[in-house]
CSV table of C-alpha atoms in Angstrom, one decimal:
chain,number,residue,atom,x,y,z
S,1,ASP,CA,19.2,-14.5,7.8
S,2,ALA,CA,16.3,-12.4,7.0
S,3,ASP,CA,13.9,-13.7,4.3
S,4,VAL,CA,13.4,-10.2,2.8
S,5,THR,CA,16.4,-7.8,2.8
S,6,GLN,CA,16.4,-4.2,1.6
S,7,THR,CA,19.5,-2.0,0.8
S,8,PRO,CA,20.3,0.5,1.8
S,9,ARG,CA,18.5,0.9,5.3
S,10,ASN,CA,19.0,4.7,5.4
S,11,ARG,CA,19.7,7.0,2.5
S,12,ILE,CA,20.0,10.8,2.3
S,13,THR,CA,19.9,12.4,-1.1
S,14,LYS,CA,19.5,15.7,-2.8
S,15,THR,CA,16.7,16.9,-5.0
S,16,GLY,CA,17.2,15.9,-8.6
S,17,LYS,CA,19.5,12.9,-7.8
S,18,ARG,CA,18.7,9.5,-9.2
S,19,ILE,CA,18.4,6.7,-6.6
S,20,MET,CA,17.8,3.1,-6.4
S,21,LEU,CA,16.4,1.0,-3.6
S,22,GLU,CA,17.0,-2.7,-3.8
S,23,CYS,CA,15.1,-5.7,-2.4
S,24,SER,CA,16.1,-9.4,-2.4
S,25,GLN,CA,14.1,-12.3,-1.0
S,26,THR,CA,14.9,-15.9,-0.3
S,27,LYS,CA,11.2,-17.1,0.1
S,28,GLY,CA,10.9,-18.3,-3.4
S,29,HIS,CA,7.8,-16.2,-3.9
S,30,ASP,CA,6.8,-14.9,-7.3
S,31,ARG,CA,5.0,-11.8,-6.1
S,32,MET,CA,6.9,-8.7,-5.0
S,33,TYR,CA,5.5,-5.3,-3.9
S,34,TRP,CA,7.0,-1.8,-3.2
S,35,TYR,CA,5.1,0.3,-0.6
S,36,ARG,CA,5.6,3.9,0.8
S,37,GLN,CA,4.8,4.6,4.3
S,38,ASP,CA,4.1,8.1,5.6
S,39,PRO,CA,3.0,9.1,9.0
S,40,GLY,CA,-0.8,9.1,9.3
S,41,LEU,CA,-1.3,7.7,5.9
S,42,GLY,CA,-0.4,4.1,6.3
S,43,LEU,CA,1.2,1.9,3.5
S,44,ARG,CA,0.5,2.8,-0.1
S,45,LEU,CA,1.3,0.6,-3.0
S,46,ILE,CA,3.8,1.9,-5.5
S,47,TYR,CA,4.4,-1.0,-7.9
S,48,TYR,CA,3.8,-4.7,-7.8
S,49,SER,CA,5.2,-7.6,-9.8
S,50,PHE,CA,3.5,-11.1,-10.2
S,51,ASP,CA,6.6,-12.5,-11.9
S,52,VAL,CA,9.7,-11.4,-13.8
S,53,LYS,CA,7.6,-10.4,-16.9
S,54,ASP,CA,4.7,-8.9,-15.2
S,55,ILE,CA,4.9,-5.5,-13.6
S,56,ASN,CA,2.0,-3.3,-12.7
S,57,LYS,CA,1.5,0.1,-11.3
S,58,GLY,CA,0.0,0.7,-7.8
S,59,GLU,CA,-1.9,3.6,-6.3
S,60,ILE,CA,1.0,6.1,-6.3
S,61,SER,CA,3.5,5.1,-9.1
S,62,ASP,CA,4.2,8.6,-10.5
S,63,GLY,CA,7.7,9.6,-10.2
S,64,TYR,CA,8.9,5.9,-9.6
S,65,SER,CA,10.0,3.1,-11.7
S,66,VAL,CA,10.8,-0.5,-11.0
S,67,SER,CA,12.9,-3.4,-12.3
S,68,ARG,CA,12.4,-7.0,-11.6
S,69,GLN,CA,15.9,-8.6,-12.4
S,70,ALA,CA,15.1,-12.0,-11.2
S,71,GLN,CA,12.4,-13.9,-9.3
S,72,ALA,CA,14.4,-12.9,-6.0
S,73,LYS,CA,15.2,-9.3,-6.9
S,74,PHE,CA,13.0,-6.2,-7.2
S,75,SER,CA,14.4,-2.7,-7.4
S,76,LEU,CA,12.7,0.7,-7.0
S,77,SER,CA,14.0,3.8,-8.7
S,78,LEU,CA,13.4,7.5,-8.2
S,79,GLU,CA,14.5,9.0,-11.5
S,80,SER,CA,14.7,12.6,-10.1
S,81,ALA,CA,14.2,12.7,-6.2
S,82,ILE,CA,12.0,15.4,-4.8
S,83,PRO,CA,11.5,16.3,-1.2
S,84,ASN,CA,8.0,14.9,-0.9
S,85,GLN,CA,9.4,11.5,-1.7
S,86,THR,CA,10.9,11.5,1.7
S,87,ALA,CA,9.4,8.4,3.3
S,88,LEU,CA,9.9,4.9,4.7
S,89,TYR,CA,9.9,2.4,1.8
S,90,PHE,CA,9.1,-1.2,2.2
S,91,CYS,CA,9.5,-4.2,-0.1
S,92,ALA,CA,7.2,-7.3,0.4
S,93,THR,CA,6.6,-10.7,-1.1
S,94,SER,CA,3.7,-13.1,-1.2
S,95,ALA,CA,2.9,-16.5,-2.6
S,96,GLY,CA,0.0,-18.0,-4.5
S,97,THR,CA,-2.6,-16.6,-6.8
S,98,GLY,CA,-5.1,-15.3,-4.3
S,99,PRO,CA,-4.8,-13.0,-1.3
S,100,TYR,CA,-2.2,-14.4,1.1
S,101,GLU,CA,0.2,-13.2,3.8
S,102,GLN,CA,2.6,-10.7,2.7
S,103,TYR,CA,6.2,-10.7,4.3
S,104,PHE,CA,7.8,-7.5,4.6
S,105,GLY,CA,11.5,-6.4,4.5
S,106,PRO,CA,12.9,-4.1,7.3
S,107,GLY,CA,12.3,-0.8,5.3
S,108,THR,CA,14.5,1.9,3.7
S,109,ARG,CA,14.3,5.4,5.3
S,110,LEU,CA,14.8,7.8,2.4
S,111,THR,CA,15.4,11.5,3.0
S,112,VAL,CA,15.4,14.0,0.1
S,113,THR,CA,16.8,17.4,0.8
P,1,GLY,CA,-10.6,1.1,-5.7
P,2,GLU,CA,-10.9,0.0,-2.0
P,3,ASN,CA,-10.9,2.5,0.9
P,4,VAL,CA,-10.1,1.3,4.4
P,5,GLU,CA,-10.7,3.5,7.4
P,6,GLN,CA,-9.2,2.6,10.7
P,7,HIS,CA,-9.9,4.0,14.3
P,8,PRO,CA,-8.7,5.1,16.6
P,9,SER,CA,-5.2,6.4,15.5
P,10,THR,CA,-3.8,6.1,19.0
P,11,LEU,CA,-4.9,4.1,22.0
P,12,SER,CA,-3.5,3.7,25.5
P,13,VAL,CA,-4.5,1.0,27.8
P,14,GLN,CA,-3.4,-0.3,31.2
P,15,GLU,CA,-1.5,-3.6,31.3
P,16,GLY,CA,-4.0,-6.4,31.5
P,17,ASP,CA,-6.9,-4.5,29.9
P,18,SER,CA,-8.3,-5.2,26.5
P,19,ALA,CA,-7.8,-3.2,23.3
P,20,VAL,CA,-10.1,-2.9,20.3
P,21,ILE,CA,-9.3,-1.5,17.0
P,22,LYS,CA,-11.8,-1.1,14.4
P,23,CYS,CA,-11.7,-0.9,10.4
P,24,THR,CA,-14.3,-0.3,7.8
P,25,TYR,CA,-13.9,-1.0,4.1
P,26,SER,CA,-15.7,0.2,1.0
P,27,ASP,CA,-15.4,-2.8,-1.6
P,28,SER,CA,-18.1,-5.5,-0.9
P,29,ALA,CA,-15.9,-7.8,-3.2
P,30,SER,CA,-13.0,-7.8,-0.7
P,31,ASN,CA,-12.6,-11.3,0.9
P,32,TYR,CA,-9.4,-11.1,2.9
P,33,PHE,CA,-8.7,-9.1,5.8
P,34,PRO,CA,-5.3,-9.2,7.6
P,35,TRP,CA,-4.0,-7.4,10.6
P,36,TYR,CA,-0.3,-6.5,10.7
P,37,LYS,CA,1.8,-5.3,13.7
P,38,GLN,CA,4.8,-2.9,13.2
P,39,GLU,CA,7.3,-2.5,16.0
P,40,LEU,CA,9.7,0.3,15.9
P,41,GLY,CA,12.3,0.0,13.2
P,42,LYS,CA,10.8,-3.1,11.7
P,43,GLY,CA,8.5,-3.9,8.7
P,44,PRO,CA,4.9,-4.9,9.4
P,45,GLN,CA,4.3,-8.5,10.4
P,46,LEU,CA,1.0,-10.4,10.2
P,47,ILE,CA,-0.5,-11.3,13.4
P,48,ILE,CA,-3.9,-12.7,12.3
P,49,ASP,CA,-6.1,-12.7,9.2
P,50,ILE,CA,-9.7,-13.6,8.5
P,51,ARG,CA,-11.5,-14.6,5.2
P,52,SER,CA,-15.1,-13.5,4.2
P,53,ASN,CA,-16.5,-17.0,4.8
P,54,VAL,CA,-15.6,-16.8,8.6
P,55,GLY,CA,-17.2,-14.4,11.2
P,56,GLU,CA,-14.6,-14.6,13.9
P,57,LYS,CA,-11.1,-16.0,14.4
P,58,LYS,CA,-9.0,-16.4,17.7
P,59,ASP,CA,-5.4,-16.9,18.3
P,60,GLN,CA,-4.5,-16.9,21.9
P,61,ARG,CA,-5.0,-13.4,23.2
P,62,ILE,CA,-5.9,-12.0,19.7
P,63,ALA,CA,-9.1,-12.3,18.0
P,64,VAL,CA,-10.6,-10.8,14.8
P,65,THR,CA,-14.3,-10.2,14.0
P,66,LEU,CA,-15.9,-9.6,10.5
P,67,ASN,CA,-19.3,-8.3,9.8
P,68,LYS,CA,-19.6,-8.4,5.9
P,69,THR,CA,-23.0,-6.9,5.8
P,70,ALA,CA,-21.7,-3.7,7.6
P,71,LYS,CA,-18.4,-3.9,5.9
P,72,HIS,CA,-16.3,-3.7,9.1
P,73,PHE,CA,-13.8,-5.8,11.0
P,74,SER,CA,-12.2,-5.4,14.4
P,75,LEU,CA,-9.0,-6.5,16.2
P,76,HIS,CA,-9.3,-7.5,19.9
P,77,ILE,CA,-6.5,-8.0,22.1
P,78,THR,CA,-7.1,-9.2,25.6
P,79,GLU,CA,-4.8,-9.2,28.8
P,80,THR,CA,-2.6,-6.7,27.0
P,81,GLN,CA,1.1,-6.8,27.9
P,82,PRO,CA,3.8,-4.1,27.3
P,83,GLU,CA,5.1,-6.0,24.3
P,84,ASP,CA,1.9,-5.4,22.6
P,85,SER,CA,2.9,-1.7,22.3
P,86,ALA,CA,3.3,-1.2,18.5
P,87,VAL,CA,1.5,0.2,15.4
P,88,TYR,CA,-1.3,-2.0,14.2
P,89,PHE,CA,-2.6,-1.9,10.6
P,90,CYS,CA,-5.8,-3.5,9.1
P,91,ALA,CA,-6.0,-4.2,5.5
P,92,ALA,CA,-8.4,-5.5,2.9
P,93,SER,CA,-7.8,-7.5,-0.2
P,94,GLY,CA,-9.2,-9.8,-2.9
P,95,GLY,CA,-11.7,-7.6,-4.7
P,96,LYS,CA,-10.4,-8.7,-8.0
P,97,PRO,CA,-10.2,-12.4,-8.9
P,98,GLY,CA,-6.5,-13.6,-8.3
P,99,ALA,CA,-5.5,-10.3,-7.0
P,100,ASN,CA,-3.4,-10.0,-3.8
P,101,ASN,CA,-3.1,-6.2,-3.5
P,102,LEU,CA,-3.6,-5.1,0.0
P,103,PHE,CA,-5.3,-1.7,0.9
P,104,PHE,CA,-4.1,-0.5,4.2
P,105,GLY,CA,-5.8,1.5,6.9
P,106,THR,CA,-3.8,4.5,8.4
P,107,GLY,CA,-2.6,2.6,11.5
P,108,THR,CA,-3.3,2.6,15.3
P,109,ARG,CA,-0.4,3.4,17.8
P,110,LEU,CA,-1.2,1.2,20.7
P,111,THR,CA,0.6,1.8,24.0
P,112,VAL,CA,0.2,-0.5,26.9
P,113,ILE,CA,1.1,1.2,30.2
P,114,PRO,CA,2.7,-1.1,32.8
């Protein structure tokens, strides 16, 4: 089984709808991240969490919120989806207190019409 | 914050040739430089990384070099094979003590022509 899973893998939604993307990990890592990938822009950090009680904004947090329900679960919400939030979303985890390898999930392709 | 630039955006090479991808970074405090490979439909996967106390690191056909003075680092793939075709991302991290946030380049789409 995959160490980092994301659900759903694909989602089409309409402008104004609320949507939640979920991430689960079995690696036992404390740190979890949400990234957004757009063509030609690489990956940009939306939110990150060092543990259940520690959640931080990344580069592009406007329009997004997150919830860390447990060490293994980190959810990303779009309260009112808009078309320019159409993108590929990745969850990642890492261990340790310094810079270490991040392990990425398979991604969720979100389309907002 | 950190700004990472990556070139080229696309690269085509003949099978067996070498491929080089270059990145520059802006924050002199960054001390961790990973390279990720992303295959179609999958998440990025770490292929090699280097820390600022090392100038070069090799792993079989893959090598990374780091020039801290010039603030640039490069990925070298030798004897390329069709399965090397993917999008490659460089990243930089570690500007803040205890931080692990990665700042990514914009990616290089490598195509290895059989």
